[in-house]
CSV table of C-alpha atoms in Angstrom, one decimal:
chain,number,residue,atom,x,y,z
A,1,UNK,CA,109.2,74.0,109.1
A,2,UNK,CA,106.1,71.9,108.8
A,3,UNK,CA,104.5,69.5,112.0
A,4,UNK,CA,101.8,66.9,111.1
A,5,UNK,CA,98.5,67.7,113.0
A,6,UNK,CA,98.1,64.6,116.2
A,7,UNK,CA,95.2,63.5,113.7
A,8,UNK,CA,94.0,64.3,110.2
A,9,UNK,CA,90.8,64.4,110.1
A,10,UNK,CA,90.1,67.8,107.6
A,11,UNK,CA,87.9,67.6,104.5
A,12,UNK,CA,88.7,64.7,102.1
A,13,UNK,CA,87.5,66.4,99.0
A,14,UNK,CA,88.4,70.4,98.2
A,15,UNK,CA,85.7,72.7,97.5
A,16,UNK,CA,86.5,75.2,94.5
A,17,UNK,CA,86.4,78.9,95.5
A,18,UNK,CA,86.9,81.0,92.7
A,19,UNK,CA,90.7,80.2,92.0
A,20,UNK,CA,91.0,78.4,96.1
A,21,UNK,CA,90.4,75.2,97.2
A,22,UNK,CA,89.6,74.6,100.5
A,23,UNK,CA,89.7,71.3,101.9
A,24,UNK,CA,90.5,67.9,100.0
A,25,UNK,CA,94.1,68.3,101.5
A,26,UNK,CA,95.2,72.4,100.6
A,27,UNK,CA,96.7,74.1,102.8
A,28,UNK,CA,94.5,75.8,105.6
A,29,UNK,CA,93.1,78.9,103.9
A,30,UNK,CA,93.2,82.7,106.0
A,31,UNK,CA,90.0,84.8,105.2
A,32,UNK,CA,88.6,87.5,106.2
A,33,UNK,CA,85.5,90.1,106.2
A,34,UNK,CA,85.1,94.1,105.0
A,35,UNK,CA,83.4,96.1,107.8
A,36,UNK,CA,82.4,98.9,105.4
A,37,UNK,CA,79.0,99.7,103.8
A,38,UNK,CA,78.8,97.5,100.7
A,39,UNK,CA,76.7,99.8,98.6
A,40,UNK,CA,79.9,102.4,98.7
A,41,UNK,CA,81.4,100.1,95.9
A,42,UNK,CA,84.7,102.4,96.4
A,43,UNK,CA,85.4,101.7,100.2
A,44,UNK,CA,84.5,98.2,99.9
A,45,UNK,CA,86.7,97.3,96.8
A,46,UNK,CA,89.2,99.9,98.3
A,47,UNK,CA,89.4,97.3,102.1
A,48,UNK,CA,89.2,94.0,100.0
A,49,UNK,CA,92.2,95.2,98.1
A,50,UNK,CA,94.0,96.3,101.6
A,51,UNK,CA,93.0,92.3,103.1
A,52,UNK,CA,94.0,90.6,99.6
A,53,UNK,CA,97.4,92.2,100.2
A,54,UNK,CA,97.6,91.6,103.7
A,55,UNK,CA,97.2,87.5,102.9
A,56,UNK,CA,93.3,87.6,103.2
A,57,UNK,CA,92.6,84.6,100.4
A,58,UNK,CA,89.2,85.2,100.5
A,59,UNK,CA,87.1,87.9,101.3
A,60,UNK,CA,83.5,88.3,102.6
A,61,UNK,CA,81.4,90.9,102.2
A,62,UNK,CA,77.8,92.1,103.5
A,63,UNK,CA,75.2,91.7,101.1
A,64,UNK,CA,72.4,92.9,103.1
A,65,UNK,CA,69.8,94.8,100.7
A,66,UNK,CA,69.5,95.6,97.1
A,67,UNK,CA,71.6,98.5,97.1
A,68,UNK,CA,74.6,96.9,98.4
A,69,UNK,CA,73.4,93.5,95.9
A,70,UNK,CA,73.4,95.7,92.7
A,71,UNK,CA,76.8,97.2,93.8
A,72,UNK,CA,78.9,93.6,93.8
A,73,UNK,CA,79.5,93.4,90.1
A,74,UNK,CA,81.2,97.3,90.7
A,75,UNK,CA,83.4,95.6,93.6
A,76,UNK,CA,84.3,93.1,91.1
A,77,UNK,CA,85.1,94.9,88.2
A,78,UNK,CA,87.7,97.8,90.5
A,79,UNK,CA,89.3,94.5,92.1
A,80,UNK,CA,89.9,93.2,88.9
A,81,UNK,CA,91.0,96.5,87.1
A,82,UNK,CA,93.7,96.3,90.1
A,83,UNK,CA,94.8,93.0,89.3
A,84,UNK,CA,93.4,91.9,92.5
A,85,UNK,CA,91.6,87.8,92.0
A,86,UNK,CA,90.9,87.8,95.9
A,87,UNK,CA,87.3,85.6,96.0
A,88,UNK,CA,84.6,87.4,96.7
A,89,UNK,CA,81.9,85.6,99.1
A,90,UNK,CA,78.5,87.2,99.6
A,91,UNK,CA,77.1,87.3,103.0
A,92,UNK,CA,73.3,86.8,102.8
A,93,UNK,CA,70.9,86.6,105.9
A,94,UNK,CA,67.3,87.5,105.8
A,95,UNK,CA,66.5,88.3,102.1
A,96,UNK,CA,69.6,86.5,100.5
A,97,UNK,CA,66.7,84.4,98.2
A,98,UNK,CA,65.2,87.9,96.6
A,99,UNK,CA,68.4,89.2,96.3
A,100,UNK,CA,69.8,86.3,94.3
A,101,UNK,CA,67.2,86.3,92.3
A,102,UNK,CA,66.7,89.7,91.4
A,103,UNK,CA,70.2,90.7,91.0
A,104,UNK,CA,71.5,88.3,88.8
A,105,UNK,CA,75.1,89.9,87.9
A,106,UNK,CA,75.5,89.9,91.8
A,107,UNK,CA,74.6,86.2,91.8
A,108,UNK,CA,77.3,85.7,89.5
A,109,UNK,CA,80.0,88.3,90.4
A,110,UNK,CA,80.1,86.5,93.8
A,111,UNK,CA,82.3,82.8,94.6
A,112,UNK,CA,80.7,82.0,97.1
A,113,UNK,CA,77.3,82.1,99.0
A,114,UNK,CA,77.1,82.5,102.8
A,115,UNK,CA,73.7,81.6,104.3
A,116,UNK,CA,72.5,81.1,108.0
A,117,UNK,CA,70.2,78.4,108.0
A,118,UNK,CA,68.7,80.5,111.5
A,119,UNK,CA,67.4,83.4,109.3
A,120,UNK,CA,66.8,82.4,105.9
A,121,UNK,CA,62.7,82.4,107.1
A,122,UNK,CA,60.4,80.8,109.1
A,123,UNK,CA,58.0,77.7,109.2
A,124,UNK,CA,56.9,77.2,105.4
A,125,UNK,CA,58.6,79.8,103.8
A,126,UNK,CA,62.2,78.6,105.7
A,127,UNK,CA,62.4,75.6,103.1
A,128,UNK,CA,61.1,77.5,100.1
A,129,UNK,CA,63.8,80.1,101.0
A,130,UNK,CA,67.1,78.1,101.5
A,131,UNK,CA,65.7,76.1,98.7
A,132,UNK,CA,65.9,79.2,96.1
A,133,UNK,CA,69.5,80.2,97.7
A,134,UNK,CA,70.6,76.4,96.6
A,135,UNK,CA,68.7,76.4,93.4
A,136,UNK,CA,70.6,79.8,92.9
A,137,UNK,CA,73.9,78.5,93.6
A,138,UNK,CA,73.5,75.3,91.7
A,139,UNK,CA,72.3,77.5,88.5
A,140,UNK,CA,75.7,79.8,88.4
A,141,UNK,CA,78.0,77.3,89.6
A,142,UNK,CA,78.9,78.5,93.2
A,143,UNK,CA,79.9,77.2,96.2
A,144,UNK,CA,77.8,77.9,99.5
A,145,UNK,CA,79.1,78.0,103.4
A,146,UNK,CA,76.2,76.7,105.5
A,147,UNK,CA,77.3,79.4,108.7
A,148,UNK,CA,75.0,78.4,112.0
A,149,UNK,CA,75.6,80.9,114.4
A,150,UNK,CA,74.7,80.3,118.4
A,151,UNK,CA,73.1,83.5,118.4
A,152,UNK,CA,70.8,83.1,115.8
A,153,UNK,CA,69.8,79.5,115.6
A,154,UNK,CA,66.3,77.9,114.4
A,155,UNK,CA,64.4,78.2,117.5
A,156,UNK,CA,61.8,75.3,116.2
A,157,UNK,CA,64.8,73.1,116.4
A,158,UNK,CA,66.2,74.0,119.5
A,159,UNK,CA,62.5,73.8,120.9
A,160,UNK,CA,62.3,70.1,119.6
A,161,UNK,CA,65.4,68.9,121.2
A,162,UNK,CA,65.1,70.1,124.3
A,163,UNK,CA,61.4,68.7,124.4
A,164,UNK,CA,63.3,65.5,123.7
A,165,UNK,CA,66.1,66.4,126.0
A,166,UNK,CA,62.7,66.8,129.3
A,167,UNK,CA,61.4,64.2,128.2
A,168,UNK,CA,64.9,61.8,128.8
A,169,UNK,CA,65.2,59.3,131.5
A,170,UNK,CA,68.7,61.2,131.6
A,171,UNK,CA,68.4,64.6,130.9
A,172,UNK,CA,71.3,66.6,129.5
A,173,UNK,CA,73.1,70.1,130.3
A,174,UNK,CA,71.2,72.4,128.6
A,175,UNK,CA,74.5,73.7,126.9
A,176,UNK,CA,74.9,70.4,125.5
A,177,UNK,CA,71.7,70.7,124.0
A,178,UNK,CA,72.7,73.9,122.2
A,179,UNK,CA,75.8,71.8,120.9
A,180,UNK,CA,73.7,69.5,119.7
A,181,UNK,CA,71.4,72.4,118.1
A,182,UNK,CA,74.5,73.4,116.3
A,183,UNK,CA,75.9,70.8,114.6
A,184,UNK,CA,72.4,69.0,113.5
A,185,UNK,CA,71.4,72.2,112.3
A,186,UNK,CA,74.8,72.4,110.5
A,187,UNK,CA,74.6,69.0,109.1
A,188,UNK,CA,70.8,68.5,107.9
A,189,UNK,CA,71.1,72.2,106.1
A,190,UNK,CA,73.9,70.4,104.1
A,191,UNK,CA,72.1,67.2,103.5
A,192,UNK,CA,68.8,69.0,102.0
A,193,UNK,CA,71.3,71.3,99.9
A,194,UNK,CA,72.4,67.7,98.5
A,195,UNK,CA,69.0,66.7,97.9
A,196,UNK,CA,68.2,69.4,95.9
A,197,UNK,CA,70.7,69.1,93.8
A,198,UNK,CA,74.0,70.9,95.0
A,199,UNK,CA,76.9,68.5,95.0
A,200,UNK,CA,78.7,68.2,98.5
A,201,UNK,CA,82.4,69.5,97.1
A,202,UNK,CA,80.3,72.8,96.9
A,203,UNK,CA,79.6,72.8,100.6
A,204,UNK,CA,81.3,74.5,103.9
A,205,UNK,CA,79.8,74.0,107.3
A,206,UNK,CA,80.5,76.6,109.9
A,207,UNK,CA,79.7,76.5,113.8
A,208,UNK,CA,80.6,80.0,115.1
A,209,UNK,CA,80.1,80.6,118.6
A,210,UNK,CA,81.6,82.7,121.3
A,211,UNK,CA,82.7,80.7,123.6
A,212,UNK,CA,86.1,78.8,123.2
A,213,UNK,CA,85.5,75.8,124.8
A,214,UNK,CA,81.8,75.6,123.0
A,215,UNK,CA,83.7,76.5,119.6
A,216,UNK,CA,85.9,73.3,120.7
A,217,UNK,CA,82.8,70.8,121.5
A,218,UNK,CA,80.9,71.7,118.1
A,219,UNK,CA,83.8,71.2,115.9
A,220,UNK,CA,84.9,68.0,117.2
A,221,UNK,CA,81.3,66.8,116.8
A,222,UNK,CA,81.2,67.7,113.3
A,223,UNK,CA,84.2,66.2,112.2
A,224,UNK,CA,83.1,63.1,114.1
A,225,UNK,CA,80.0,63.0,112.0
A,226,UNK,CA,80.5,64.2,108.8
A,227,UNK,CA,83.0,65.0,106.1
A,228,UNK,CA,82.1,68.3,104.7
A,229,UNK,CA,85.0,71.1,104.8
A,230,UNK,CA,85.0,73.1,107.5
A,231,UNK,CA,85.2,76.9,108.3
A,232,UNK,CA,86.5,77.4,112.2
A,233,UNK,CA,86.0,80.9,114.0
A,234,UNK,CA,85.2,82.2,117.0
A,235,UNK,CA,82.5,85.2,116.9
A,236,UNK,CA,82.7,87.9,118.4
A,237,UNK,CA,85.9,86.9,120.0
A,238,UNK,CA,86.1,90.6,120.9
A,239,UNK,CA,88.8,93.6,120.4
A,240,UNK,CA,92.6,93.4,121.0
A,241,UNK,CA,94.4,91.0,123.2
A,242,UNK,CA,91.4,89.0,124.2
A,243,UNK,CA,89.9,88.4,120.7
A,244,UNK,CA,93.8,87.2,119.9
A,245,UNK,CA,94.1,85.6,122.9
A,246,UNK,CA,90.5,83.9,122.6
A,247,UNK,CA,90.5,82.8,119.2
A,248,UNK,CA,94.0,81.2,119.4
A,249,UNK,CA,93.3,79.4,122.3
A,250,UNK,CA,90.5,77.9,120.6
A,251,UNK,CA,91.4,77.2,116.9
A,252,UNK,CA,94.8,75.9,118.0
A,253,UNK,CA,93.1,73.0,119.5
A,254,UNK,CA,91.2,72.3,116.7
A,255,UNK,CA,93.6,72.6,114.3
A,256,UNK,CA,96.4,70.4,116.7
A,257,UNK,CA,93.8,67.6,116.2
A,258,UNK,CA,93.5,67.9,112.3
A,259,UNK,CA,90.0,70.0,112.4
A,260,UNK,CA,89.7,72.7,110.0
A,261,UNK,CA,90.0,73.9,106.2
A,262,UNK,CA,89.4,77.8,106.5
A,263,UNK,CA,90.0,79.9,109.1
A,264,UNK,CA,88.7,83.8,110.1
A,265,UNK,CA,89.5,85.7,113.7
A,266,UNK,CA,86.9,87.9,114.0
A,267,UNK,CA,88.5,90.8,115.7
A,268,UNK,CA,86.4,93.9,116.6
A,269,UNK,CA,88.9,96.5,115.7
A,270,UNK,CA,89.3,100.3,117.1
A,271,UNK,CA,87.6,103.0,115.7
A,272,UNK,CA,88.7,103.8,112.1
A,273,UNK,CA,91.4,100.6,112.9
A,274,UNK,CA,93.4,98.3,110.4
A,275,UNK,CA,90.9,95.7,109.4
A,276,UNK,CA,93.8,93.7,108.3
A,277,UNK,CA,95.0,93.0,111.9
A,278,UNK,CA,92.7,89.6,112.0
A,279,UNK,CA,94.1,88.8,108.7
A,280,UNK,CA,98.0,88.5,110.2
A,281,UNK,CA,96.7,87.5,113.3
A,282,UNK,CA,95.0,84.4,111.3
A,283,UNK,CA,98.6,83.9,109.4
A,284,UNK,CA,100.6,84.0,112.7
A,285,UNK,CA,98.2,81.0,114.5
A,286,UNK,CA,99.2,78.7,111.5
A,287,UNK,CA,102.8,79.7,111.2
A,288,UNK,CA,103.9,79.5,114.7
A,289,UNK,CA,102.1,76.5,114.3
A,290,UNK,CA,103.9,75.1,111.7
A,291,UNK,CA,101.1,74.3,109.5
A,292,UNK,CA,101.5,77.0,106.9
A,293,UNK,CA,104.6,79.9,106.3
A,294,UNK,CA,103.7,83.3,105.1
A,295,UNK,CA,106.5,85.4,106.0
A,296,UNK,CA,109.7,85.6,107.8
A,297,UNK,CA,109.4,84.7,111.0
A,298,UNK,CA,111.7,86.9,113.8
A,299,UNK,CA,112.6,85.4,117.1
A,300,UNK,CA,113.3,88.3,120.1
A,301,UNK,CA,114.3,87.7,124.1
A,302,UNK,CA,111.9,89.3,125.8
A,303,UNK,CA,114.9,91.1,127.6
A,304,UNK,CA,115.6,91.2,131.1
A,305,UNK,CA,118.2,93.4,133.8
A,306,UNK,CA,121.4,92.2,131.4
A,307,UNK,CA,120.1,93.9,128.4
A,308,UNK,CA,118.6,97.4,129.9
A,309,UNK,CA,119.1,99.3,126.9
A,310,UNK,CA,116.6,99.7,124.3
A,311,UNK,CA,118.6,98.7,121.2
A,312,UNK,CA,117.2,95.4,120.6
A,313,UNK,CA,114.2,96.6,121.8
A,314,UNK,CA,114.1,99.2,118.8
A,315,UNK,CA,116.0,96.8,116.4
A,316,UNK,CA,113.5,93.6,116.7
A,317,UNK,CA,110.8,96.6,115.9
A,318,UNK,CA,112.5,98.0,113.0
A,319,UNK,CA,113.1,94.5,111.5
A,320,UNK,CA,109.6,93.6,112.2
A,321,UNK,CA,108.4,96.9,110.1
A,322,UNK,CA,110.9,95.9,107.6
A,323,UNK,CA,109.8,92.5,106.8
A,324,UNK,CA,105.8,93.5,106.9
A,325,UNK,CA,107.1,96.4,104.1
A,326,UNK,CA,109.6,94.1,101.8
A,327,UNK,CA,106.7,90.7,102.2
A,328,UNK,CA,104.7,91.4,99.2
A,329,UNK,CA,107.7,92.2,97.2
A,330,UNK,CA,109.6,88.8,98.4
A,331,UNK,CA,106.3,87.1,97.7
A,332,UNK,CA,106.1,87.9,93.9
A,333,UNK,CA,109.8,87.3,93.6
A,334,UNK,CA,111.0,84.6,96.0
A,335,UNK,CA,109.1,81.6,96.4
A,336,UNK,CA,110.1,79.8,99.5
A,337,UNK,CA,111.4,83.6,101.2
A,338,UNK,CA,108.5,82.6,103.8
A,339,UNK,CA,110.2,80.1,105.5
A,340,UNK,CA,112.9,82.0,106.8
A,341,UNK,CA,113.8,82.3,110.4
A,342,UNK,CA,115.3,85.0,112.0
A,343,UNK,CA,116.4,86.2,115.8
A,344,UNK,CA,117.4,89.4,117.6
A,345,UNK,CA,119.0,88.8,120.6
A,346,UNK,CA,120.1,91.1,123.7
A,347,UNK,CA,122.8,89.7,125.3
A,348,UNK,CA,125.5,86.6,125.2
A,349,UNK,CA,123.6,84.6,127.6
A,350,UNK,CA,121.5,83.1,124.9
A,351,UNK,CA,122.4,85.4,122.3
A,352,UNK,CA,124.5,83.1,119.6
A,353,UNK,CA,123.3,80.2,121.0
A,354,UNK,CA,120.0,81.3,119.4
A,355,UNK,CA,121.1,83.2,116.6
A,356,UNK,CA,123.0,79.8,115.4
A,357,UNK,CA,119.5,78.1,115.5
A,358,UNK,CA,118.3,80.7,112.7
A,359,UNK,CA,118.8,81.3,109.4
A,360,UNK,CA,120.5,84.9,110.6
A,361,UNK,CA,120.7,85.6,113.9
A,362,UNK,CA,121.7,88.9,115.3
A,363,UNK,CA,123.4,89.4,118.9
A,364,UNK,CA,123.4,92.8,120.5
A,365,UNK,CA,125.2,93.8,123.4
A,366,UNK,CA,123.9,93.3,126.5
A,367,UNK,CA,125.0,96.1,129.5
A,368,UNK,CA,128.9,96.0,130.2
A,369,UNK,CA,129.4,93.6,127.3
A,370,UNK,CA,131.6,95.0,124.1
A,371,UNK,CA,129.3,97.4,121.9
A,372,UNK,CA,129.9,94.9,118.8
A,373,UNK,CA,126.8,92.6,117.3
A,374,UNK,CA,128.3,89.3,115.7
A,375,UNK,CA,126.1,87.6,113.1
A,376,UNK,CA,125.1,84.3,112.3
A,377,UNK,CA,124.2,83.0,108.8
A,378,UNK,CA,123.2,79.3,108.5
A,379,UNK,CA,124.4,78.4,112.3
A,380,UNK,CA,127.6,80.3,111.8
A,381,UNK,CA,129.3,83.6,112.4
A,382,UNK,CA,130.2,85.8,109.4
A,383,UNK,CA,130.8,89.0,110.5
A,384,UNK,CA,130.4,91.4,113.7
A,385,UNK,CA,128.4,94.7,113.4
A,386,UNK,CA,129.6,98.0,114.9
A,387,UNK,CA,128.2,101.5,115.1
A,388,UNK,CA,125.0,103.5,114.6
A,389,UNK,CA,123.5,101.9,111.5
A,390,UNK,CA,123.2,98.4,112.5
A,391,UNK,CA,119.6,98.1,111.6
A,392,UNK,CA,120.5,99.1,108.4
A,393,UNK,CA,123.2,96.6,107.8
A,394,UNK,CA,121.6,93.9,109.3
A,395,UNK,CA,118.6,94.8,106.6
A,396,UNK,CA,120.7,94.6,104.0
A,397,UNK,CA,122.3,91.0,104.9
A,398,UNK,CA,118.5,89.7,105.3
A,399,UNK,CA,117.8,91.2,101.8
A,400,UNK,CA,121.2,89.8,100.5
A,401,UNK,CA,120.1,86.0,101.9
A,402,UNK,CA,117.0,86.0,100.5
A,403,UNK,CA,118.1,87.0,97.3
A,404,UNK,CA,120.9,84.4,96.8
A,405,UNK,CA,118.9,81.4,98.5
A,406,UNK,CA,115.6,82.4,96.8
A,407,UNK,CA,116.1,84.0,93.7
């Protein structure tokens, strides 16, 4: 399944990314970032392993001091020894400049350099600063992702335009002005990485902020005035359903209108919770979107008074499980497994109807109907299920599908 955005108007050139390209016309790239102390080499390579296998295709990580700098080539060197090539992109505020410089095997070890524009220093030393990060960058051959954040932008700028802003015959919203902040901050950080030297297929722009409808104005701004590649997120979109909830609302938009080369959801999770959660969460936006397929996908009524047993209920679970467990074997095996579509259904109402619309399409009993599940293969029935193992049958037909169509 595959939609065209309303408009394309992503990247026109790709930017390199260890062995990713992002932009120039690949497909949308899912990343993600470790939450652990990046000095403890072990945890860290230990989660970027767990996100690499979830889908993350690239991976951020904190590099906020010399300990955690002089512990990236370690990172490196365990992901490798696992056979894991996930990018590794070095997050740099403050003291990225010194750290590049003194830790030279971190410089290198890295894909990618993140650096906030905001915080890279102040007055005369804020040139001299993002200066060294470029000259850096430009000396081992990396990449760089100018990220501007709303809570941390150049106050000297935002002090200038809203001077300007006073000083208008027709003054705007204050939030506009912040918009504004955004995106020229965005933009002119790229432009001076070009003048000193730093070719613009090694540059990402980013506009994170944590307000959907802000996130929406910035983006479409940037796309209207420049063709760098483009990182979306929403920070601090916030924990469980409303972080979900937040970010898709607002990436979905962009991504509808062709805006977008990389995306991250930036989910706070629960204490001592699965990290990779943002990382599926990410995959599902661009799948039920059509713009990318990562696994199969498994269609489920949401039930209703026809279908008060839990059956379908439990089977829809268990098939979700299932696919989540057998996805990185189909991936190394079955190229084009991704795409396939699957339903559990409760009842005849909609049942084969729906099932027929699938690739396999299961029907369960719904209350008073005859305890039998009929199944669909490639819009028509093959066979009708009975008894207690019918998760485990219906397992073994998707596994059996895949196999013959993919293998």
């Amino acid at each position: 399944m595959s939609y065209s955005a309303v408009e394309n108007r992503r990247s026109s050139h790709g930017v390199k990314v260890g062995n990713i390209t992002v932009g120039g016309g690949a497909p949308i790239v899912v990343q993600s970032m470790t939450n652990t102390d990046t000095a403890d080499a072990t945890a860290t390579a230990k989660q970027v392993a767990q996100l690499a296998r979830a889908g993350s295709e690239l991976v951020r990580i904190t590099v906020d001091r010399k300990e955690a700098a002089a512990a990236v080539p370690a990172i490196r060197e365990k992901l490798d020894a696992e056979g894991i090539d996930v990018p590794l992109v070095g997050d740099f505020h403050y003291i990225g400049h010194t750290l590049l410089r003194d830790y030279p095997e971190c410089a290198q070890a890295l894909a990618k350099y993140r650096i906030n524009p905001g915080n890279v220093g102040f007055k005369a030393k804020q040139d001299r600063n993002y200066s060294m990060m470029i000259e850096k960058a430009i000396e081992y051959d990396k990449p760089i992702r100018i990220g501007v954040n709303w809570g941390s932008l150049d106050q000297s700028m935002i002090k200038r335009l809203m001077d300007e802003n006073a000083q208008s015959n027709q003054p705007l919203d204050a939030r506009l002005i912040m918009h504004e902040a955004m995106v020229q901050s965005g933009i002119s950080s790229a432009e001076r990485a070009m003048e000193i030297g730093l070719g613009k297929e090694k540059i990402i722009i980013s506009a994170k902020v944590s307000e959907v409808q802000d996130l929406i104005a910035c983006y479409r701004m940037l796309a209207e005035r420049c063709d760098f590649a483009l990182h979306l997120g929403l920070t601090e979109a916030g924990m469980g359903s409303k972080g979900i909830v937040a970010s898709t609302a607002g990436l979905s938009v962009l991504l509808q209108e062709g805006i977008g080369d990389t995306i991250r959801i930036s989910l706070t999770p629960k204490p001592g919770g699965d990290r990779s959660r943002e990382v599926i969460v990410a995959q599902e936006i661009l799948q039920t979107m059509g713009l990318r397929a990562f696994k199969p996908m498994v269609i489920a009524c949401p039930g209703c008074g026809r279908t008060t047993s839990t059956v379908f209920q439990e089977l829809g679970q268990d098939i979700e499980e299932f696919i989540l467990e057998r996805t990185p074997h189909w991936r190394e095996k079955y190229d084009g497994f991704q795409n396939l579509q699957l339903a559990v259904m409760g009842c005849i109402v909609n049942g084969p109807g729906e099932s027929k619309h699938a690739d396999i399409g299961i029907s369960l009993p719904g209350t008073g109907e005859v305890p039998a599940a009929p199944i669909f293969i490639d819009g028509k029935k093959v066979t009708t299920l009975r008894g207690k193992d019918i998760s485990a049958q219906f397992k073994t037909i998707v596994e059996e599908y895949i196999v013959n169509r993919w293998g």
